[in-house]
mmCIF file of C-alpha atoms in Angstrom:
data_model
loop_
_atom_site.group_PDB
_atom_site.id
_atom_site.type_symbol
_atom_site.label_atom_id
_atom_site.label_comp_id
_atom_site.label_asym_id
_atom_site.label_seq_id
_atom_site.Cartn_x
_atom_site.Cartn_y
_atom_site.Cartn_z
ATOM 1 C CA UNK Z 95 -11.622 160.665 -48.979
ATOM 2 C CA UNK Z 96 -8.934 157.730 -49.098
ATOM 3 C CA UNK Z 97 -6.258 158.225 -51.109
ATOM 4 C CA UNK Z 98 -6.086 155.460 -53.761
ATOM 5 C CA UNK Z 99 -2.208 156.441 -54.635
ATOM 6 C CA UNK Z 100 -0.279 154.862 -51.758
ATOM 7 C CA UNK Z 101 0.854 151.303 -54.410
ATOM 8 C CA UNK Z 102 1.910 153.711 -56.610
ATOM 9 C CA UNK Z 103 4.122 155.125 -54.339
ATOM 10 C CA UNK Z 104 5.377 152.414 -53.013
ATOM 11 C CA UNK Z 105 6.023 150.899 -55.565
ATOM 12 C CA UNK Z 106 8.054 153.721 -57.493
ATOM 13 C CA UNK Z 107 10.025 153.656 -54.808
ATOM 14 C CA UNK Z 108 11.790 150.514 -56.255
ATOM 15 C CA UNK Z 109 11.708 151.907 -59.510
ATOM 16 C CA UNK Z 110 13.489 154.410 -58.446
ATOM 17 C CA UNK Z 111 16.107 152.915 -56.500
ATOM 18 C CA UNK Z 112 17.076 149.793 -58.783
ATOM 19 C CA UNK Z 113 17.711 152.418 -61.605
ATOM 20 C CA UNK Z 114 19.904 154.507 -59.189
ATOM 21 C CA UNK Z 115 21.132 152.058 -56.518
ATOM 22 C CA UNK Z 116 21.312 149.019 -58.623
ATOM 23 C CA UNK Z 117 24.474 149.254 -59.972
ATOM 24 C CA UNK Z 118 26.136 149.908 -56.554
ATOM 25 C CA UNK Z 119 24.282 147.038 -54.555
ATOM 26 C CA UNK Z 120 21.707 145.412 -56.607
ATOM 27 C CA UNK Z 121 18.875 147.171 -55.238
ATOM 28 C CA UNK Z 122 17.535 144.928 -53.303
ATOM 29 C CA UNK Z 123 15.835 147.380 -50.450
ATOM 30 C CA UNK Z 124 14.183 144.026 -48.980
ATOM 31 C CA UNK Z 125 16.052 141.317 -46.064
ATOM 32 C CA UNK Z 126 13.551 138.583 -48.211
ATOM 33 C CA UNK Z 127 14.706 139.723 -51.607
ATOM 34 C CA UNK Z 128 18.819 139.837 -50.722
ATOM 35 C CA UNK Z 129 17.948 136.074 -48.528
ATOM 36 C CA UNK Z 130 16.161 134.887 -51.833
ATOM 37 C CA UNK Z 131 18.809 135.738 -54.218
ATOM 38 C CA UNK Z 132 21.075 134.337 -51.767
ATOM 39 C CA UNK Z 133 20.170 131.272 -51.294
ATOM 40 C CA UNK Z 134 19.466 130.805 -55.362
ATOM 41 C CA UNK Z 135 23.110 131.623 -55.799
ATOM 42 C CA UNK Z 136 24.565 129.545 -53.115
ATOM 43 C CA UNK Z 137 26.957 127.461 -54.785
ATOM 44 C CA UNK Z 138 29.056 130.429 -55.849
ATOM 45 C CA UNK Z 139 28.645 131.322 -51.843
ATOM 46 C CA UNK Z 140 26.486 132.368 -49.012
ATOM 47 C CA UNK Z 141 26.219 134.628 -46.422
ATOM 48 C CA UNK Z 142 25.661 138.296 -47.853
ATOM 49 C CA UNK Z 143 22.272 138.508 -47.267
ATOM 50 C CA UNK Z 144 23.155 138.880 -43.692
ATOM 51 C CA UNK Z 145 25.080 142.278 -44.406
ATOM 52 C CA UNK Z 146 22.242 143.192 -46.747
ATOM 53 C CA UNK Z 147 19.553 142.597 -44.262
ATOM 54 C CA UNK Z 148 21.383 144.705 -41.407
ATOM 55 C CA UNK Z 149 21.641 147.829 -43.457
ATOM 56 C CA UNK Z 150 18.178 147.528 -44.635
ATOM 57 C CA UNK Z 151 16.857 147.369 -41.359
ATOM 58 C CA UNK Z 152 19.240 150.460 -40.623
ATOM 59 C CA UNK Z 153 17.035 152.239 -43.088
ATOM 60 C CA UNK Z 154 13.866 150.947 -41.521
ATOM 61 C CA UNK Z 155 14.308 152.236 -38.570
ATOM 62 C CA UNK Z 156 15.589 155.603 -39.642
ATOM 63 C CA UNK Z 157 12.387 155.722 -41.587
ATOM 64 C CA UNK Z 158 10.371 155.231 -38.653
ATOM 65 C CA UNK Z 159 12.203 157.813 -37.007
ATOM 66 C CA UNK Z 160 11.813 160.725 -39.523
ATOM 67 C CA UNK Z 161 7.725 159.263 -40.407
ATOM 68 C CA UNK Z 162 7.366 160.603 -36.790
ATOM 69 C CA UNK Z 163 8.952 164.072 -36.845
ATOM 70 C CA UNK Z 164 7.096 165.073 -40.208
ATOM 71 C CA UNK Z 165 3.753 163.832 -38.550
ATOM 72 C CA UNK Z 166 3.998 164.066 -35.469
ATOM 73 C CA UNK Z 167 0.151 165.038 -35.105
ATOM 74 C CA UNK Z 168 -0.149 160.915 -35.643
ATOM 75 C CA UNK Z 169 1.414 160.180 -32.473
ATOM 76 C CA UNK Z 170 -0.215 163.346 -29.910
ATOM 77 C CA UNK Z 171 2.284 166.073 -31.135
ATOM 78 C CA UNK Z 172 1.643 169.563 -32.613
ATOM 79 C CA UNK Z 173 3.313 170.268 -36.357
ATOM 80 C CA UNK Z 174 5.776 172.768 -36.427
ATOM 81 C CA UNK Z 175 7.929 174.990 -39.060
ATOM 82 C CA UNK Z 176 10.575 172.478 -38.057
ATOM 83 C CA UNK Z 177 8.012 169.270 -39.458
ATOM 84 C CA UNK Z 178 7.776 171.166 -42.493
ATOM 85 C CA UNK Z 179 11.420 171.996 -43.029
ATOM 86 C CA UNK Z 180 11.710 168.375 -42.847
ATOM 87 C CA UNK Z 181 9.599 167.316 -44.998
ATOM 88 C CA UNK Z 182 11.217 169.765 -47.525
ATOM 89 C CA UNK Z 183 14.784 168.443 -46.867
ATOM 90 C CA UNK Z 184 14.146 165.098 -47.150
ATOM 91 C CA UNK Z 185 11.944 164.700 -50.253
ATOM 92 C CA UNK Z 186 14.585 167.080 -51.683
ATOM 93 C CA UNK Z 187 17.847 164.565 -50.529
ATOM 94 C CA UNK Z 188 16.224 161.748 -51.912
ATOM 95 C CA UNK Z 189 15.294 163.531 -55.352
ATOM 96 C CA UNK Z 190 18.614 165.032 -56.000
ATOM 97 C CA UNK Z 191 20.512 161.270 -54.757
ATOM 98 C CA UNK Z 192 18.446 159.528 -56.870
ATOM 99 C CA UNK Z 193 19.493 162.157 -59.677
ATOM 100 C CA UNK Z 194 23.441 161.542 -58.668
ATOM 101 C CA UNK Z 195 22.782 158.289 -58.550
ATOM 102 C CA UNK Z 196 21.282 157.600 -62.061
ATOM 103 C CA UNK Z 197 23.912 159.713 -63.467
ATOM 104 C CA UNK Z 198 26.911 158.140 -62.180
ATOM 105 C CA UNK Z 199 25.618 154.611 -62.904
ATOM 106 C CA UNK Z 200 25.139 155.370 -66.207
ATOM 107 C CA UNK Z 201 21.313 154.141 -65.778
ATOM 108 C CA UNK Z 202 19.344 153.841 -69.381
ATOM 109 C CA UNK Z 203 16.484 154.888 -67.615
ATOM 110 C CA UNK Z 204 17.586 157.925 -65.721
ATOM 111 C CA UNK Z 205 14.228 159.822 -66.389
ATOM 112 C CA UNK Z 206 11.705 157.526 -64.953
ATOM 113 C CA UNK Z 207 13.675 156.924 -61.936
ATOM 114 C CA UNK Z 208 14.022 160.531 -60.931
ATOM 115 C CA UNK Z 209 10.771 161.016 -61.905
ATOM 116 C CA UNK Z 210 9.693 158.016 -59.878
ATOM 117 C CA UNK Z 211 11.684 159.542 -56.759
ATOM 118 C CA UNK Z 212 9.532 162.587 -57.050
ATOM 119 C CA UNK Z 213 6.518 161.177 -57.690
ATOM 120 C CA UNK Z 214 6.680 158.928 -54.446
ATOM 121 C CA UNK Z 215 8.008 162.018 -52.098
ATOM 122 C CA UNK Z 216 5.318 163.598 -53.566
ATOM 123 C CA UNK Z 217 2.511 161.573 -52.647
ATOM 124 C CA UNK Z 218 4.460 160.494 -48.979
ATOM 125 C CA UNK Z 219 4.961 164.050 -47.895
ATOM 126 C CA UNK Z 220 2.358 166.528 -49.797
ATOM 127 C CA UNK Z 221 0.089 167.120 -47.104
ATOM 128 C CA UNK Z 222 3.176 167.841 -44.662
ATOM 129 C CA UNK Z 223 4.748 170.293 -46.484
ATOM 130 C CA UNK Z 224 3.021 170.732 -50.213
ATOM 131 C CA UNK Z 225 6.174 168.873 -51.023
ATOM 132 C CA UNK Z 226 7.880 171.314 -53.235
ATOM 133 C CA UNK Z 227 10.842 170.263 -53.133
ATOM 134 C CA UNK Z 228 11.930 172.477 -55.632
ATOM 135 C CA UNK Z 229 13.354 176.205 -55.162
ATOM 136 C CA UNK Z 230 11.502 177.170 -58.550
ATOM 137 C CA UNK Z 231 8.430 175.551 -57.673
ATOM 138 C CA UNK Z 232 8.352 177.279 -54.369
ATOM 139 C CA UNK Z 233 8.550 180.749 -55.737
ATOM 140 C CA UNK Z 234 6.485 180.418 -58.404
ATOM 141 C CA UNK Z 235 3.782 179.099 -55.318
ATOM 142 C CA UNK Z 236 4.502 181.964 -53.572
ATOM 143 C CA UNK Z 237 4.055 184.125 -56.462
ATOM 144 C CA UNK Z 238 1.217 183.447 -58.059
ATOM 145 C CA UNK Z 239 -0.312 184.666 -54.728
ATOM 146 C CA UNK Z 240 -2.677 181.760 -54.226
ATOM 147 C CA UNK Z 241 -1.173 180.245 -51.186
ATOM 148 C CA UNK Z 242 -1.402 182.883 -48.268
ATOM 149 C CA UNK Z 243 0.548 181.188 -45.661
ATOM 150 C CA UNK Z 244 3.904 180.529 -47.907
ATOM 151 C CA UNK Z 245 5.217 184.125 -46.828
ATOM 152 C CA UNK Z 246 8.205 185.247 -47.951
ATOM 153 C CA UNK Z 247 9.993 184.627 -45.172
ATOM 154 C CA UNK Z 248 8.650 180.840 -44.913
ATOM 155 C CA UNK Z 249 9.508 181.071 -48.889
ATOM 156 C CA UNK Z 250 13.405 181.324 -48.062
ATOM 157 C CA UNK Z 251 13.452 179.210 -45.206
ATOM 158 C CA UNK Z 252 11.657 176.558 -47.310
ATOM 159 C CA UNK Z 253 14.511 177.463 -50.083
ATOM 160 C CA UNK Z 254 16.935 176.943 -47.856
ATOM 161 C CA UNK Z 255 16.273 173.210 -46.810
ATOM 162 C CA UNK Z 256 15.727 172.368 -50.381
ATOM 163 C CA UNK Z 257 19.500 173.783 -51.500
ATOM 164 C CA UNK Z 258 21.039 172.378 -48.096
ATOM 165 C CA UNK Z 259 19.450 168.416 -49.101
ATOM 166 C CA UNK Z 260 21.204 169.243 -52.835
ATOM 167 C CA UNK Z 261 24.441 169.762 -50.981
ATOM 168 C CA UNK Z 262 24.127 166.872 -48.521
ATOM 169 C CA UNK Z 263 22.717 164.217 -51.471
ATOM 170 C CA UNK Z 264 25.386 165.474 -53.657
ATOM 171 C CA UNK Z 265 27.863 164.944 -51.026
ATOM 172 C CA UNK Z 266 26.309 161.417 -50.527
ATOM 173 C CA UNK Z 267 26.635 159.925 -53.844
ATOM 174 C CA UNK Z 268 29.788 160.856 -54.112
ATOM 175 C CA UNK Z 269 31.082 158.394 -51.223
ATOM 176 C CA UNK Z 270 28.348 155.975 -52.720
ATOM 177 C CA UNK Z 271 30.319 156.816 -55.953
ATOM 178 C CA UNK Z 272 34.201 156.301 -54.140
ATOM 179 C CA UNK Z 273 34.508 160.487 -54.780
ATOM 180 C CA UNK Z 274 33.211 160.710 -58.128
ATOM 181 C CA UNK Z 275 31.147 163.553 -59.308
ATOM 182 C CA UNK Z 276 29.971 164.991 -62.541
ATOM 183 C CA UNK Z 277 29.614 168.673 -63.488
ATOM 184 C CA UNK Z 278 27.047 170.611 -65.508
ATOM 185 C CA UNK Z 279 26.955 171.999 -68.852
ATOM 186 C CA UNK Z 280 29.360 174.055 -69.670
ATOM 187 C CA UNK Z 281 30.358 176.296 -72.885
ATOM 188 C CA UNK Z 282 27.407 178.123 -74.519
ATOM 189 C CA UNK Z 283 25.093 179.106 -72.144
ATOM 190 C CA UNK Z 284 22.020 180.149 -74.887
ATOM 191 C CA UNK Z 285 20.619 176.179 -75.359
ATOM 192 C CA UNK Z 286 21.078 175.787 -71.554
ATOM 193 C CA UNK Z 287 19.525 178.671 -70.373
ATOM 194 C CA UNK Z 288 16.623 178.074 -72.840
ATOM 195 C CA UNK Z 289 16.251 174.205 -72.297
ATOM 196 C CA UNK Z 290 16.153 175.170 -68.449
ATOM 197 C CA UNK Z 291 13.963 177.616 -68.007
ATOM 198 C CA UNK Z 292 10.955 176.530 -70.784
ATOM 199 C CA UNK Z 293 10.917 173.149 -68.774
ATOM 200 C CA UNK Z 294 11.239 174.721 -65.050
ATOM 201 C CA UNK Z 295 7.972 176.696 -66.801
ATOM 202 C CA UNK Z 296 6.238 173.257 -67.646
ATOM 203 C CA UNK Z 297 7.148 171.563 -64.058
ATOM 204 C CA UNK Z 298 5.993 175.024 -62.114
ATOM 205 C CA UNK Z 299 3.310 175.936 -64.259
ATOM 206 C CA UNK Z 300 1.579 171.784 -63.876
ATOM 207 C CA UNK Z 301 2.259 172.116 -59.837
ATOM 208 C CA UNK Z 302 0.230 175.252 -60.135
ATOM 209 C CA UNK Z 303 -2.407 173.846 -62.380
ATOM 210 C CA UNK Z 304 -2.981 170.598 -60.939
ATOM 211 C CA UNK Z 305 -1.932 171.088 -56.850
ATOM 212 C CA UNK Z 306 -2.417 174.912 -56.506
ATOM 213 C CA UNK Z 307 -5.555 175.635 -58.077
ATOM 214 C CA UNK Z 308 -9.145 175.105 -56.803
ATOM 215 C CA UNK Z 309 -10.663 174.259 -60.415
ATOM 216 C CA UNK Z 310 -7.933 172.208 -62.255
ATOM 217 C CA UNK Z 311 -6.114 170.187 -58.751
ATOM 218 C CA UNK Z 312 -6.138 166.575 -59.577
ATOM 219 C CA UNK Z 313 -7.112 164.684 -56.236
ATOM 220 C CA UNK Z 314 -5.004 161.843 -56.839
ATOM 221 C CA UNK Z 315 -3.317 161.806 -60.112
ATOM 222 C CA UNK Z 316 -1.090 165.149 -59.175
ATOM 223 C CA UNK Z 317 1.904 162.888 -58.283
ATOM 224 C CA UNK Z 318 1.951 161.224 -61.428
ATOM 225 C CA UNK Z 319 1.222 164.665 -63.343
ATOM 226 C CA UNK Z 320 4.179 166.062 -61.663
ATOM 227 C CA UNK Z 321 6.410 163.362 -62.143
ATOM 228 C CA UNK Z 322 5.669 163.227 -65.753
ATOM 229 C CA UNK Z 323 6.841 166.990 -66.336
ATOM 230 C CA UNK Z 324 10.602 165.028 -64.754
ATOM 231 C CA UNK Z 325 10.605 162.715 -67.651
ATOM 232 C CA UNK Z 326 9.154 164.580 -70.595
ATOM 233 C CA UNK Z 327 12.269 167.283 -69.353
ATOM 234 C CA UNK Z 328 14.784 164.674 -69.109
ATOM 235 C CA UNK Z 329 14.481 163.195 -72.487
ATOM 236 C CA UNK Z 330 13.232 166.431 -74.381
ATOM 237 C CA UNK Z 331 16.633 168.515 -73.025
ATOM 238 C CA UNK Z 332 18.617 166.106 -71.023
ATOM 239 C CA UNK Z 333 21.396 165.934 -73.580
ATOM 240 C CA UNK Z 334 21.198 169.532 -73.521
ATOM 241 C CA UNK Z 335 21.486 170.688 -70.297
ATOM 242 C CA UNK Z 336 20.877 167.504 -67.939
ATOM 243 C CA UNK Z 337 17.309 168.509 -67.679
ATOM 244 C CA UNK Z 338 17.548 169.767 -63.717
ATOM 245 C CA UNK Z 339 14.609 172.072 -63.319
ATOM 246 C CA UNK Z 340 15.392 172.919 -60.206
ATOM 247 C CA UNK Z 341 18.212 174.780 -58.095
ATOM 248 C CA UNK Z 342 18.537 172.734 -55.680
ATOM 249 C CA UNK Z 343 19.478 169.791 -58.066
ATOM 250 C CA UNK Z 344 21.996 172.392 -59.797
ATOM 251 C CA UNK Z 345 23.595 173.291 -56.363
ATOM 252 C CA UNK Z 346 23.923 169.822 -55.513
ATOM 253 C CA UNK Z 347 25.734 168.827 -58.562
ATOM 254 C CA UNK Z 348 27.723 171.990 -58.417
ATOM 255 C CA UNK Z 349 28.449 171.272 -54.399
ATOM 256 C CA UNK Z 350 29.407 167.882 -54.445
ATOM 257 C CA UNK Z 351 31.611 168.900 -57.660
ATOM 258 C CA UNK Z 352 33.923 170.881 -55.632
ATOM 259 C CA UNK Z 353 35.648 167.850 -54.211
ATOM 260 C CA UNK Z 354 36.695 167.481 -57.773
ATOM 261 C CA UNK Z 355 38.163 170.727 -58.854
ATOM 262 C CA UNK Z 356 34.311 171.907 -59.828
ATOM 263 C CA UNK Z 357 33.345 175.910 -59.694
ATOM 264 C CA UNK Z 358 30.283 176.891 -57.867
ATOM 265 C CA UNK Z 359 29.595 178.784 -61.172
ATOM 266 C CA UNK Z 360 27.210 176.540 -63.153
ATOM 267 C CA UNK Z 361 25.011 175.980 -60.076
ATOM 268 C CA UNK Z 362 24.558 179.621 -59.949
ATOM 269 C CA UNK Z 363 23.857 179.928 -63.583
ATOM 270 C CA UNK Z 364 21.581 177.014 -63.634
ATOM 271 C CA UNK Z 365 19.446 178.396 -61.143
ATOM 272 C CA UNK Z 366 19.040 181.798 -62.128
ATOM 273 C CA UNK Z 367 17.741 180.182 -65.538
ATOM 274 C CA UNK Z 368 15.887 178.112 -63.629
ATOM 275 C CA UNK Z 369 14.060 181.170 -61.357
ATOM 276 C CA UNK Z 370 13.275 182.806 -64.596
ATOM 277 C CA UNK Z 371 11.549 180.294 -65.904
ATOM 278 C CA UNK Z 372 9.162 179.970 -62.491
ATOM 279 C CA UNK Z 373 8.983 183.519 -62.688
ATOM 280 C CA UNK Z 374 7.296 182.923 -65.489
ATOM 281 C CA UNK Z 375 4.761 179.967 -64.712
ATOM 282 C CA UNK Z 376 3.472 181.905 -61.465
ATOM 283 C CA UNK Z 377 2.478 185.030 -64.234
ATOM 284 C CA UNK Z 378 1.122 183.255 -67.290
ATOM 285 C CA UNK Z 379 -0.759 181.019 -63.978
ATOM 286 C CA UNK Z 380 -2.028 184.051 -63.188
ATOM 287 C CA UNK Z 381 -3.961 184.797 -66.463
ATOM 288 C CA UNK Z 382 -4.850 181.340 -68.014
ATOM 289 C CA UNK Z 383 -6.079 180.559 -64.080
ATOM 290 C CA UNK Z 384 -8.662 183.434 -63.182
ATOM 291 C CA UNK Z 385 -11.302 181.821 -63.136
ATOM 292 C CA UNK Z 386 -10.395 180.494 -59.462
ATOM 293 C CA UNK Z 387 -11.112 183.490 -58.174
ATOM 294 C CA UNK Z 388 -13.266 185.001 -60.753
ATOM 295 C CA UNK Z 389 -15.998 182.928 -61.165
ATOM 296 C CA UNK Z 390 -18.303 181.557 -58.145
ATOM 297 C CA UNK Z 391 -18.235 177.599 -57.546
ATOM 298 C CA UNK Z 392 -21.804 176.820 -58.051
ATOM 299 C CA UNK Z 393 -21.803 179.172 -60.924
ATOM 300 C CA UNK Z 394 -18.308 177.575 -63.070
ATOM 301 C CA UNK Z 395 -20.186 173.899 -62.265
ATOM 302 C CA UNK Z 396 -23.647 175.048 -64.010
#
């Protein structure tokens, strides 16, 4: 079955990077859009779109370059733990820059771009890597039991890449950023630790519903239903706690924070609320979703 997704992730993809890149470069992402503006604006000078265009093409062709090591089976190759790895770092980099991004830029609109990052990694690299992402969302995968080959072991490594993209995208805004950083919440931990696990629940318990399960999986709408669970968090407990949901954005922030004095503390915090609240998902998944192994097919579609 075609996929009937891929405009919607292409085009999110400029959602998400005019809210977080635009107030840096303009977010133009295209060597027609930075000529077009150009030219329109000549009289106050010309030549920039030059610059513009070489960079973009920079990021072309480092695109092309990573589309063929997480699919390698497109071009006669095998995949490999290191494809999937890959996959996992990379979605992850882009979520948690487009998070340091928005937040440094002071975008109004800081929930549908993040949520518009994660909704296009989603659909670009799901059926690399399930495109977790997410620390949280991979445990709570691995334990609601319903996904045999995420082993423990392939659990951590997957962990791993996710909390080592926070660290490199948090070190990356901040020289997009001249060395600023932000920190976390701080103070009373109670509101945090509530606002960040109940909506780590939501986001893992929605993955598991609508990618994870044989009955409820949406075939194509799963990006969208997963990127929604970013924004309802971000405006429902944003002012609370920044609405992260996920350890690997907490680590990032907490990471790149360092260079300003920052404590590794929050992170830690962040993501221990953040755990629970997976914990969580993957057991009340568990009940609510029996019927996927309970119930035979032909017998649940009578």
């Amino acid at each position: 079955e075609k996929n009937q997704y891929y405009g919607i992730a292409i085009a999110f993809t400029v959602v998400a990077g005019a809210y977080g890149a635009g107030a840096v470069s303009g977010g133009c992402f295209n060597p027609a859009v930075a000529f077009g503006i150009d030219v329109s604006s000549a009289h106050v000078g010309f030549g920039f779109c030059a610059e513009y265009a070489a960079w973009e093409l920079l990021g072309s062709a480092l695109a092309a370059v990573l589309f063929k090591v997480v699919r390698p089976e497109d071009f006669g190759g095998e995949r490999t733990a290191v494809t999937e790895l890959t996959s996992e770092f990379l979605g992850t980099f882009m979520l948690v820059l487009t998070v340091g991004l928005n937040v440094l830029g002071k975008s109004a609109a800081g929930a549908f771009s993040i949520a518009a990052a994660l909704i296009s990694m989603v659909y670009a690299l799901g059926d690399v890597s399930g495109a977790h992402f997410n620390p949280a969302v991979t445990l709570a995968i691995m334990l609601s039991g319903r996904c045999p080959s995420l082993t423990p072991a392939k659990a951590i490594s997957f962990m791993l890449a996710q909390v080592l993209a926070g660290t490199a995208a948090g070190l990356c805004y901040a020289f997009i950023h001249g060395g600023r950083t932000f920190a976390l919440a701080e103070g009373n931990h109670g509101p945090v630790a509530t606002a960040e696990s109940v909506f780590t629940f939501v986001l893992c318990f929605v993955v598991l519903a609508v990618a994870v399960s044989e009955r409820t999986h949406s075939s194509h709408m799963f990006g969208w239903i997963i990127g929604a669970c970013i924004t309802a968090g971000g405006f429902a407990v944003g002012g609370i706690s920044g609405g992260c949901l996920n350890p690997a954005v907490a680590m990032g922030i907490a990471d790149s924070n360092l260079l300003n004095s920052g404590t590794l503390k929050e992170g830690i915090l962040y993501s221990l609320f953040e755990f629970a609240g997976a914990a969580a998902a993957a057991g009340v998944f568990k009940v609510t979703h029996q019927v996927d192994v309970a119930v035979p097919e032909d017998k649940f579609h009578a």
